Tab-separated table of C-alpha atoms in Angstrom:
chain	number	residue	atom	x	y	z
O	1	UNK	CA	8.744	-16.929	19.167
O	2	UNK	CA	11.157	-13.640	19.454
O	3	UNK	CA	9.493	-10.401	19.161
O	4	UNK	CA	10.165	-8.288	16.903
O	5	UNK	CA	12.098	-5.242	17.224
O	6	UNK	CA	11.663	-1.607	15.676
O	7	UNK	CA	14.282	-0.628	13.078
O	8	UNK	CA	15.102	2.848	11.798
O	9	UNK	CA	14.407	3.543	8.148
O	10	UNK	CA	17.445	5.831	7.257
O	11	UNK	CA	17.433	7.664	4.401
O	12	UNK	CA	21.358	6.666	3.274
O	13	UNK	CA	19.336	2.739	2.727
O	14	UNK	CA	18.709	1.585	-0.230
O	15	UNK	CA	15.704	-0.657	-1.562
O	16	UNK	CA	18.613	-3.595	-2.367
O	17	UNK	CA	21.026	-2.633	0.413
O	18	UNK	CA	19.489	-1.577	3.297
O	19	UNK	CA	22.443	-1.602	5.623
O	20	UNK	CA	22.736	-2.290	9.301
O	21	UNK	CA	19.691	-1.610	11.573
O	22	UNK	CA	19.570	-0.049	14.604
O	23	UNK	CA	16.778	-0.237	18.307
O	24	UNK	CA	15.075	2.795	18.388
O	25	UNK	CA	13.326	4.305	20.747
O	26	UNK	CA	10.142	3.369	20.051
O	27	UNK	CA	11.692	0.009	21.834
O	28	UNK	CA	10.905	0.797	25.299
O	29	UNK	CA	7.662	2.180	24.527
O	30	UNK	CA	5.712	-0.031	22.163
O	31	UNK	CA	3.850	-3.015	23.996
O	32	UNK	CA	3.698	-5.905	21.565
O	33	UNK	CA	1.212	-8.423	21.859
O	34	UNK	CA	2.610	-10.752	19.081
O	35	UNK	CA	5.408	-10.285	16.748
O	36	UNK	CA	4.449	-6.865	14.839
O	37	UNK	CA	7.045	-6.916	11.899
O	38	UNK	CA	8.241	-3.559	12.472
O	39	UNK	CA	11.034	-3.071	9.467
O	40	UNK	CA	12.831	-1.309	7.117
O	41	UNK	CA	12.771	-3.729	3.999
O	42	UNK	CA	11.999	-7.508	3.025
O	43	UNK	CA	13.947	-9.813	0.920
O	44	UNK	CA	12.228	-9.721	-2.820
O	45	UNK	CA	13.142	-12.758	-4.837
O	46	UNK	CA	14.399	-12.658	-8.073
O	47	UNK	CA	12.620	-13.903	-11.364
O	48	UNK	CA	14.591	-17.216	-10.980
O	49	UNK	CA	15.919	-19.519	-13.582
O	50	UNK	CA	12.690	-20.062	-15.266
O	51	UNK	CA	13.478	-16.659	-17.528
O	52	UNK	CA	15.965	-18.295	-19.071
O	53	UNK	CA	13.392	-20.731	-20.425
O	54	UNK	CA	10.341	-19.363	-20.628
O	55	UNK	CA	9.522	-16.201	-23.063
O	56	UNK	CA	8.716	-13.109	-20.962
O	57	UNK	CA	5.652	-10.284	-21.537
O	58	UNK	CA	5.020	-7.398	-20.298
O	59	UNK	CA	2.582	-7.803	-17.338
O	60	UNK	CA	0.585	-4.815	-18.285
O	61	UNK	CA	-0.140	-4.999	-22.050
O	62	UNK	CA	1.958	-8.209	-23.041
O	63	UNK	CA	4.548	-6.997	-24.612
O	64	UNK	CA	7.496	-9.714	-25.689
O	65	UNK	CA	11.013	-10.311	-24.149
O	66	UNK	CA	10.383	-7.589	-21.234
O	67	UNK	CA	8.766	-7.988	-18.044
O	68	UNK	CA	7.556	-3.847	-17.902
O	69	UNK	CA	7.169	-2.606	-20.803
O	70	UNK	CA	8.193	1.392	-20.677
O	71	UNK	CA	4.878	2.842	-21.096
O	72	UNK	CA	3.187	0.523	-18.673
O	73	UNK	CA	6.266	1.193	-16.352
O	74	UNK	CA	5.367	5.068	-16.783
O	75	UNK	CA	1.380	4.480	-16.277
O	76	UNK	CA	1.757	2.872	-12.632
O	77	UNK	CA	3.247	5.981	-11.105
O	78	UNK	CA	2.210	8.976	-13.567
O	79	UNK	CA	-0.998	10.240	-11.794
O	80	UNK	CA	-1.016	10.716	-8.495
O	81	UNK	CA	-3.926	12.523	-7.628
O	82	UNK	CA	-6.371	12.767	-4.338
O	83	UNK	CA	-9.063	10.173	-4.218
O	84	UNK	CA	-12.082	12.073	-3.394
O	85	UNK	CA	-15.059	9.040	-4.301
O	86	UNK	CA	-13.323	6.723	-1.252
O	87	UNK	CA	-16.484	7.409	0.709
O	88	UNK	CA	-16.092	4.817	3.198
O	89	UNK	CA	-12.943	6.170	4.318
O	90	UNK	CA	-14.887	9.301	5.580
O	91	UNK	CA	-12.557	12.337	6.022
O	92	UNK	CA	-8.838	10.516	5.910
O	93	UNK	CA	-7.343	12.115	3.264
O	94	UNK	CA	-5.954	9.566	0.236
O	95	UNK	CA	-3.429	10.017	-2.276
O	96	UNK	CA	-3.240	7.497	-5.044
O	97	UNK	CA	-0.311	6.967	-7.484
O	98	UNK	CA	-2.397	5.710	-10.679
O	99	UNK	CA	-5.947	4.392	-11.844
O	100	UNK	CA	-6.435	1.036	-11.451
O	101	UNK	CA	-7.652	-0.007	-15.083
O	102	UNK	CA	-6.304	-1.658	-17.888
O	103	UNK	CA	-2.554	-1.960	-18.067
O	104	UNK	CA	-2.215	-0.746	-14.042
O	105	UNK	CA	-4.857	-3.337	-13.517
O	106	UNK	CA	-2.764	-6.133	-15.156
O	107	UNK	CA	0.216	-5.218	-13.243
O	108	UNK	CA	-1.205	-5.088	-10.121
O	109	UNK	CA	-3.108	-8.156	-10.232
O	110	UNK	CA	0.409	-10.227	-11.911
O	111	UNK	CA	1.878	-9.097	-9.088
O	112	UNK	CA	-0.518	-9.401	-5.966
O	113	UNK	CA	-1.062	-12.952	-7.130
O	114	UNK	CA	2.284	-14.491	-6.975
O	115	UNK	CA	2.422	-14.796	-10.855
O	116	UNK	CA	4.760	-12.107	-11.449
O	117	UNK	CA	7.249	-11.722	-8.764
O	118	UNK	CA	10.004	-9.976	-11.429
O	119	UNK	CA	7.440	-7.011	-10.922
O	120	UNK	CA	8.682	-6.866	-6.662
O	121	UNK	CA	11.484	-4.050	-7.367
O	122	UNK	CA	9.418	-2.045	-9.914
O	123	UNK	CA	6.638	-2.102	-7.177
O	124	UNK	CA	8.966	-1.000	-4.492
O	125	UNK	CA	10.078	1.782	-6.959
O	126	UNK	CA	6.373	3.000	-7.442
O	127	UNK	CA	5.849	2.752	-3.662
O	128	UNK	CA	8.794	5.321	-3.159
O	129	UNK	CA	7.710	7.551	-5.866
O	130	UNK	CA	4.513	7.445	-3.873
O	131	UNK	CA	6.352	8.331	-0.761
O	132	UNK	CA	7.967	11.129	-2.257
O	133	UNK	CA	4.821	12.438	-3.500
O	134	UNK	CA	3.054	12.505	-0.560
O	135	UNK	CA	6.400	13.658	1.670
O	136	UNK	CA	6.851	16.757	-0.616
O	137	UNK	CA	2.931	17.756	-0.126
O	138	UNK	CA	3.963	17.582	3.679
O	139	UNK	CA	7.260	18.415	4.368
O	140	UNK	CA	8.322	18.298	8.329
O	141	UNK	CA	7.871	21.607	9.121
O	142	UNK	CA	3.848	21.347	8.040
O	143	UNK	CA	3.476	18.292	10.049
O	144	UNK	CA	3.846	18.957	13.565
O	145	UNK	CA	4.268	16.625	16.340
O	146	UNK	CA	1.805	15.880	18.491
O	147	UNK	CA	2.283	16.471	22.254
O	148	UNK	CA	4.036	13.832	24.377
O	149	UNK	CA	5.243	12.236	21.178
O	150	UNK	CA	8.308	10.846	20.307
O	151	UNK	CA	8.785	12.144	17.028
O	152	UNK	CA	8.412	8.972	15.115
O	153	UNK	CA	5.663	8.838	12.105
O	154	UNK	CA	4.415	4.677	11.547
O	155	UNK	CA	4.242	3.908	7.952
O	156	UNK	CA	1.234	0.833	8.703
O	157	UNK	CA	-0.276	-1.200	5.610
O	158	UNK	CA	-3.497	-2.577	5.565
O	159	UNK	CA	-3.680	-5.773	6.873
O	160	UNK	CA	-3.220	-8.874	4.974
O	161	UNK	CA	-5.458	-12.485	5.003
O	162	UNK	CA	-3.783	-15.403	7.240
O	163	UNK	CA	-3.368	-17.327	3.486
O	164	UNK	CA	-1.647	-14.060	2.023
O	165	UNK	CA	1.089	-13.953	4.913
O	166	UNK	CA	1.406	-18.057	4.751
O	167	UNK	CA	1.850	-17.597	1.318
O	168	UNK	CA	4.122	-14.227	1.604
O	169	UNK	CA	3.063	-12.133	-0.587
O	170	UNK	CA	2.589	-9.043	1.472
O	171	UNK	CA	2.039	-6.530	-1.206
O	172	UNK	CA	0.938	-3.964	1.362
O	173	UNK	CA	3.377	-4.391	3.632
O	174	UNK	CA	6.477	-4.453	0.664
O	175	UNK	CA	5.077	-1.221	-0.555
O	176	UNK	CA	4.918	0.356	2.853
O	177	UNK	CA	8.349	-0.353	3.267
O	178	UNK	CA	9.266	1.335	-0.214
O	179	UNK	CA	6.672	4.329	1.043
O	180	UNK	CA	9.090	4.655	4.377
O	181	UNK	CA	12.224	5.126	3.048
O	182	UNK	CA	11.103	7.092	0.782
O	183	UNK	CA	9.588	9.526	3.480
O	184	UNK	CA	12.297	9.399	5.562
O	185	UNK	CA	14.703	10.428	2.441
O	186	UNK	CA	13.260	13.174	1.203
O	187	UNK	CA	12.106	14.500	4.748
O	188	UNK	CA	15.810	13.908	5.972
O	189	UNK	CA	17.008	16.127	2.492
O	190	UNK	CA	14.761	19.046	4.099
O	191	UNK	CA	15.657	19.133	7.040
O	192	UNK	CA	18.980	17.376	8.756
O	193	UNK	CA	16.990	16.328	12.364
O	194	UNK	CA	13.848	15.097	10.468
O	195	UNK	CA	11.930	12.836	12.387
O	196	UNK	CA	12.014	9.024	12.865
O	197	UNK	CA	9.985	7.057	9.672
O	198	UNK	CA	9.149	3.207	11.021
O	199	UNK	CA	6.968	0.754	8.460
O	200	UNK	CA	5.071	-0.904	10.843
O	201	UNK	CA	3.047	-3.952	10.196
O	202	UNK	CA	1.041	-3.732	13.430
O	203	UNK	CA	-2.398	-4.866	12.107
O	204	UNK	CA	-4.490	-7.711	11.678
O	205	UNK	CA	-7.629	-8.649	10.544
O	206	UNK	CA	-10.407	-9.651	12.989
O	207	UNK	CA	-10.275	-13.113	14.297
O	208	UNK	CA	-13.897	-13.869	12.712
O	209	UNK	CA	-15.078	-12.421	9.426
O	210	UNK	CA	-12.938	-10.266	7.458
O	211	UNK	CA	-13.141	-12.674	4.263
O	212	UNK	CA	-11.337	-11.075	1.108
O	213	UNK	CA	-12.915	-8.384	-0.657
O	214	UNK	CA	-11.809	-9.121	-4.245
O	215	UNK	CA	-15.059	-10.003	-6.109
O	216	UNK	CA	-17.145	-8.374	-3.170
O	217	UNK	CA	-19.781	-5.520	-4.080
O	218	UNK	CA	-19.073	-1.424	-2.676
O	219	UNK	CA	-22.371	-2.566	0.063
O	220	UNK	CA	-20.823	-5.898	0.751
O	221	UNK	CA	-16.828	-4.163	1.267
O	222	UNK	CA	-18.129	-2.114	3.826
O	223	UNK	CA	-19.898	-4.963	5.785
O	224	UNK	CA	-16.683	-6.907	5.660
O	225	UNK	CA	-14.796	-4.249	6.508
O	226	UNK	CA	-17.507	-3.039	9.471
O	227	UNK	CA	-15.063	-4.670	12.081
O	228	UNK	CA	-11.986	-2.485	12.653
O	229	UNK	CA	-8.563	-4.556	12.998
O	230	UNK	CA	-6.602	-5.098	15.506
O	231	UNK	CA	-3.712	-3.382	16.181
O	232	UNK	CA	-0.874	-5.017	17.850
O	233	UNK	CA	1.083	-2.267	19.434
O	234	UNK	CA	0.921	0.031	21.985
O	235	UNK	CA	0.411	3.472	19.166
O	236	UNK	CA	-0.864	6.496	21.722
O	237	UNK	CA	0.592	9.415	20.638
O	238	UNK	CA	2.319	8.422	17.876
O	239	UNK	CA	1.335	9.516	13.938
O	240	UNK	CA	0.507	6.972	11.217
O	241	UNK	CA	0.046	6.775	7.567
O	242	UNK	CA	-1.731	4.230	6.303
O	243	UNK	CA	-0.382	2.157	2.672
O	244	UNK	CA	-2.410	-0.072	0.563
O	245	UNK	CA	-2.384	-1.421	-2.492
O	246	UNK	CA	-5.664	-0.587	-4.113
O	247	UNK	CA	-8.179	1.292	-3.062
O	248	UNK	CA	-12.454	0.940	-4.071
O	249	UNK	CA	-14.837	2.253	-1.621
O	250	UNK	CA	-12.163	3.432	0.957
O	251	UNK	CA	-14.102	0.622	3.384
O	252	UNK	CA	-10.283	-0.932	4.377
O	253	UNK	CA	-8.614	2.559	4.452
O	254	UNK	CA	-11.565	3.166	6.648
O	255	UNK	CA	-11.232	0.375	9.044
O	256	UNK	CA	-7.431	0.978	9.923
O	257	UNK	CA	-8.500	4.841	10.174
O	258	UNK	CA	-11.122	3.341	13.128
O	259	UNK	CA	-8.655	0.937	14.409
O	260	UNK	CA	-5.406	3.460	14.773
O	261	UNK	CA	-7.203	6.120	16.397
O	262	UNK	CA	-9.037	4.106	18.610
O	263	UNK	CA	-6.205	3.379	19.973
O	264	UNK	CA	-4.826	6.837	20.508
O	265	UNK	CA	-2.618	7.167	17.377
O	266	UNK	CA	-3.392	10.354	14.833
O	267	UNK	CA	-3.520	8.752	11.464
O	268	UNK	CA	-2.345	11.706	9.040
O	269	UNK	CA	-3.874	10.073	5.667
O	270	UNK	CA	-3.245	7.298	3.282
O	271	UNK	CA	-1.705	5.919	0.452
O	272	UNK	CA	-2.896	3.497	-2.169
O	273	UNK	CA	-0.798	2.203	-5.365
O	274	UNK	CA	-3.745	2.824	-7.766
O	275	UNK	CA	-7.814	3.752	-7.156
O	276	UNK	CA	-10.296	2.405	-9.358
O	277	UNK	CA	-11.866	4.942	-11.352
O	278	UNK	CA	-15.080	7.314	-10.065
O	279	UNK	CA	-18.470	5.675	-10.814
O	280	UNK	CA	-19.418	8.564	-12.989
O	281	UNK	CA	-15.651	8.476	-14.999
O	282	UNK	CA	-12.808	7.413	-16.088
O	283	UNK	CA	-9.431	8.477	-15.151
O	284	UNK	CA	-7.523	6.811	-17.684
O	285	UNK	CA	-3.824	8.245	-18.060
O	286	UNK	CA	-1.386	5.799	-19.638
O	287	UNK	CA	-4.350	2.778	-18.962
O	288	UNK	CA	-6.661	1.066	-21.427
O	289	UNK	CA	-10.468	2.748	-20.116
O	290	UNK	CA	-12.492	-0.093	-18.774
O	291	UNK	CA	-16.426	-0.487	-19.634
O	292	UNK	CA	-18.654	0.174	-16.774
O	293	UNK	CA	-21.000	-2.438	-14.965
O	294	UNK	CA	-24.162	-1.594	-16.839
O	295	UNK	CA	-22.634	-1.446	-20.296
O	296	UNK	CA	-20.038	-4.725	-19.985
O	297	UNK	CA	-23.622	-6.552	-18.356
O	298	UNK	CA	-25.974	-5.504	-21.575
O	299	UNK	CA	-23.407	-6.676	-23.775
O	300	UNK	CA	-23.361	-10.279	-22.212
O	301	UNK	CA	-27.385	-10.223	-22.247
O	302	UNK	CA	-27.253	-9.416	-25.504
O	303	UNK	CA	-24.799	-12.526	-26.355
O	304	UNK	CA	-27.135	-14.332	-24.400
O	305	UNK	CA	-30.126	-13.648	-26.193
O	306	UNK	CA	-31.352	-12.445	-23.346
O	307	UNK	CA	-32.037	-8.837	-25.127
């Protein structure tokens, strides 16, 4: 098998048309152990000829004959805001581009399963508006490099299940990509010798354990998630941001935190596509509010006859 070689993420690319790549330099320094996916973009398939037979919704809120509909579109990227209940991920500062309930729910779920890939572009584009929100909070002159670097900031997502990556669907790793270019862009608008932006799929989960955490409790996501993962390439003095798709207790977020600076890299913060709401409220803009645990649990006692 070939190993994989760093490419540049250029801020002249485009999501469709992301133009030749380049080596960088990162080539003669990072030590891969297997092939790490270091790249600028991956191929998103199309809808396919199905749409011309079957009737299309809205992934969010069901909407006919569209597969967004415009306020769901505006709801997955319209509140980014600090996650500050992510207690598992301890200090690493998070920035979240929506709530994950109701309509952002739907759409993320669609899409993470495979149902709905029509939704792969408008992910990408809420992965860049991400990017840009997090690059204009830190623009190149307030993030320094460290010493003995080489300039180059690792975009990493969080790392995906063995039957996720047979299957494809990399969600984390499609919307670091976006997140990357769209660092690189906006850095590279403030400043003409900004720095070197690399999404870099370098980790993977633990060879034992490490089951999925959908369905899991917030106790039972940190146990899971106890066991950093591993990280592929040689990282020592380089910076990282992390990308995921959704974030709960921060336990994941946490883990790759653990895992990259272990290894000598200084992991700046992270980036999730949506964050469920706080225990104690709802942050609800553009979403349908959820019920909480306790109240959505009486309810089905009292269908039950149980109360």
């Amino acid at each position: 098998m070939s190993t994989a070689r760093p490419r540049t993420t250029e801020p002249s690319q485009t999501p469709d048309h992301p133009g030749p790549s380049e080596p960088s330099a990162l080539s003669g320094l990072i030590g891969l152990g297997e092939p790490s996916g270091f790249s600028a973009a991956r191929p998103r398939p199309g809808a396919g000829p199905l749409g011309l037979v079957l009737p299309v919704v809205c992934a969010g809120c069901g909407r006919w004959d569209t597969a967004i509909c415009p306020q769901c579109r505006a709801a997955l990227g319209a509140d980014p805001h600090p996650v500050d209940h992510a207690e598992a991920a301890g200090d690493l500062p998070v920035l979240a581009g929506a709530t994950y309930a109701g309509a952002v729910r739907h759409l993320v779920l669609a899409w993470k399963s495979g149902a709905r890939e029509d939704l792969d572009a408008i992910m990408s584009q809420a992965g860049q508006a991400l990017g840009r929100a997090w690059a204009s909070l830190h623009p190149p002159a307030a993030v320094p490099e460290p010493s003995g670097s080489t300039g180059a900031l690792l975009v990493v997502p969080a790392p995906s299940g063995p039957l996720r990556r047979l299957r494809g669907r990399l969600v984390a790793a499609r919307l670091a990509d976006a997140v990357a270019r769209a660092v690189a862009a906006q850095w590279s608008e403030q400043h003409p010798q900004a720095r070197l932006v690399l999404s870099a799929d370098i980790l993977r989960r633990p060879l034992a354990g490490g089951a999925h955490q959908s369905g899991r409790s917030a106790r039972g996501r940190r146990v899971n998630r106890a066991r950093a993962p591993r990280v592929l390439a040689d990282v020592r003095g380089l910076e990282a941001l992390i990308v995921d798709d959704v974030v709960t207790t921060g336990a994941t977020l946490g883990s790759c935190h653990e895992a990259l600076r272990r290894q000598g890299a200084s992991v700046l913060g992270a980036l999730a596509l949506a964050a469920t709401p706080p225990a104690h409220g709802l942050r609800t803009t553009g979403a349908r509010p959820r019920m909480a645990g306790r109240e959505l649990a009486s309810r089905r006692e009292q269908r039950l006859g149980i109360r």
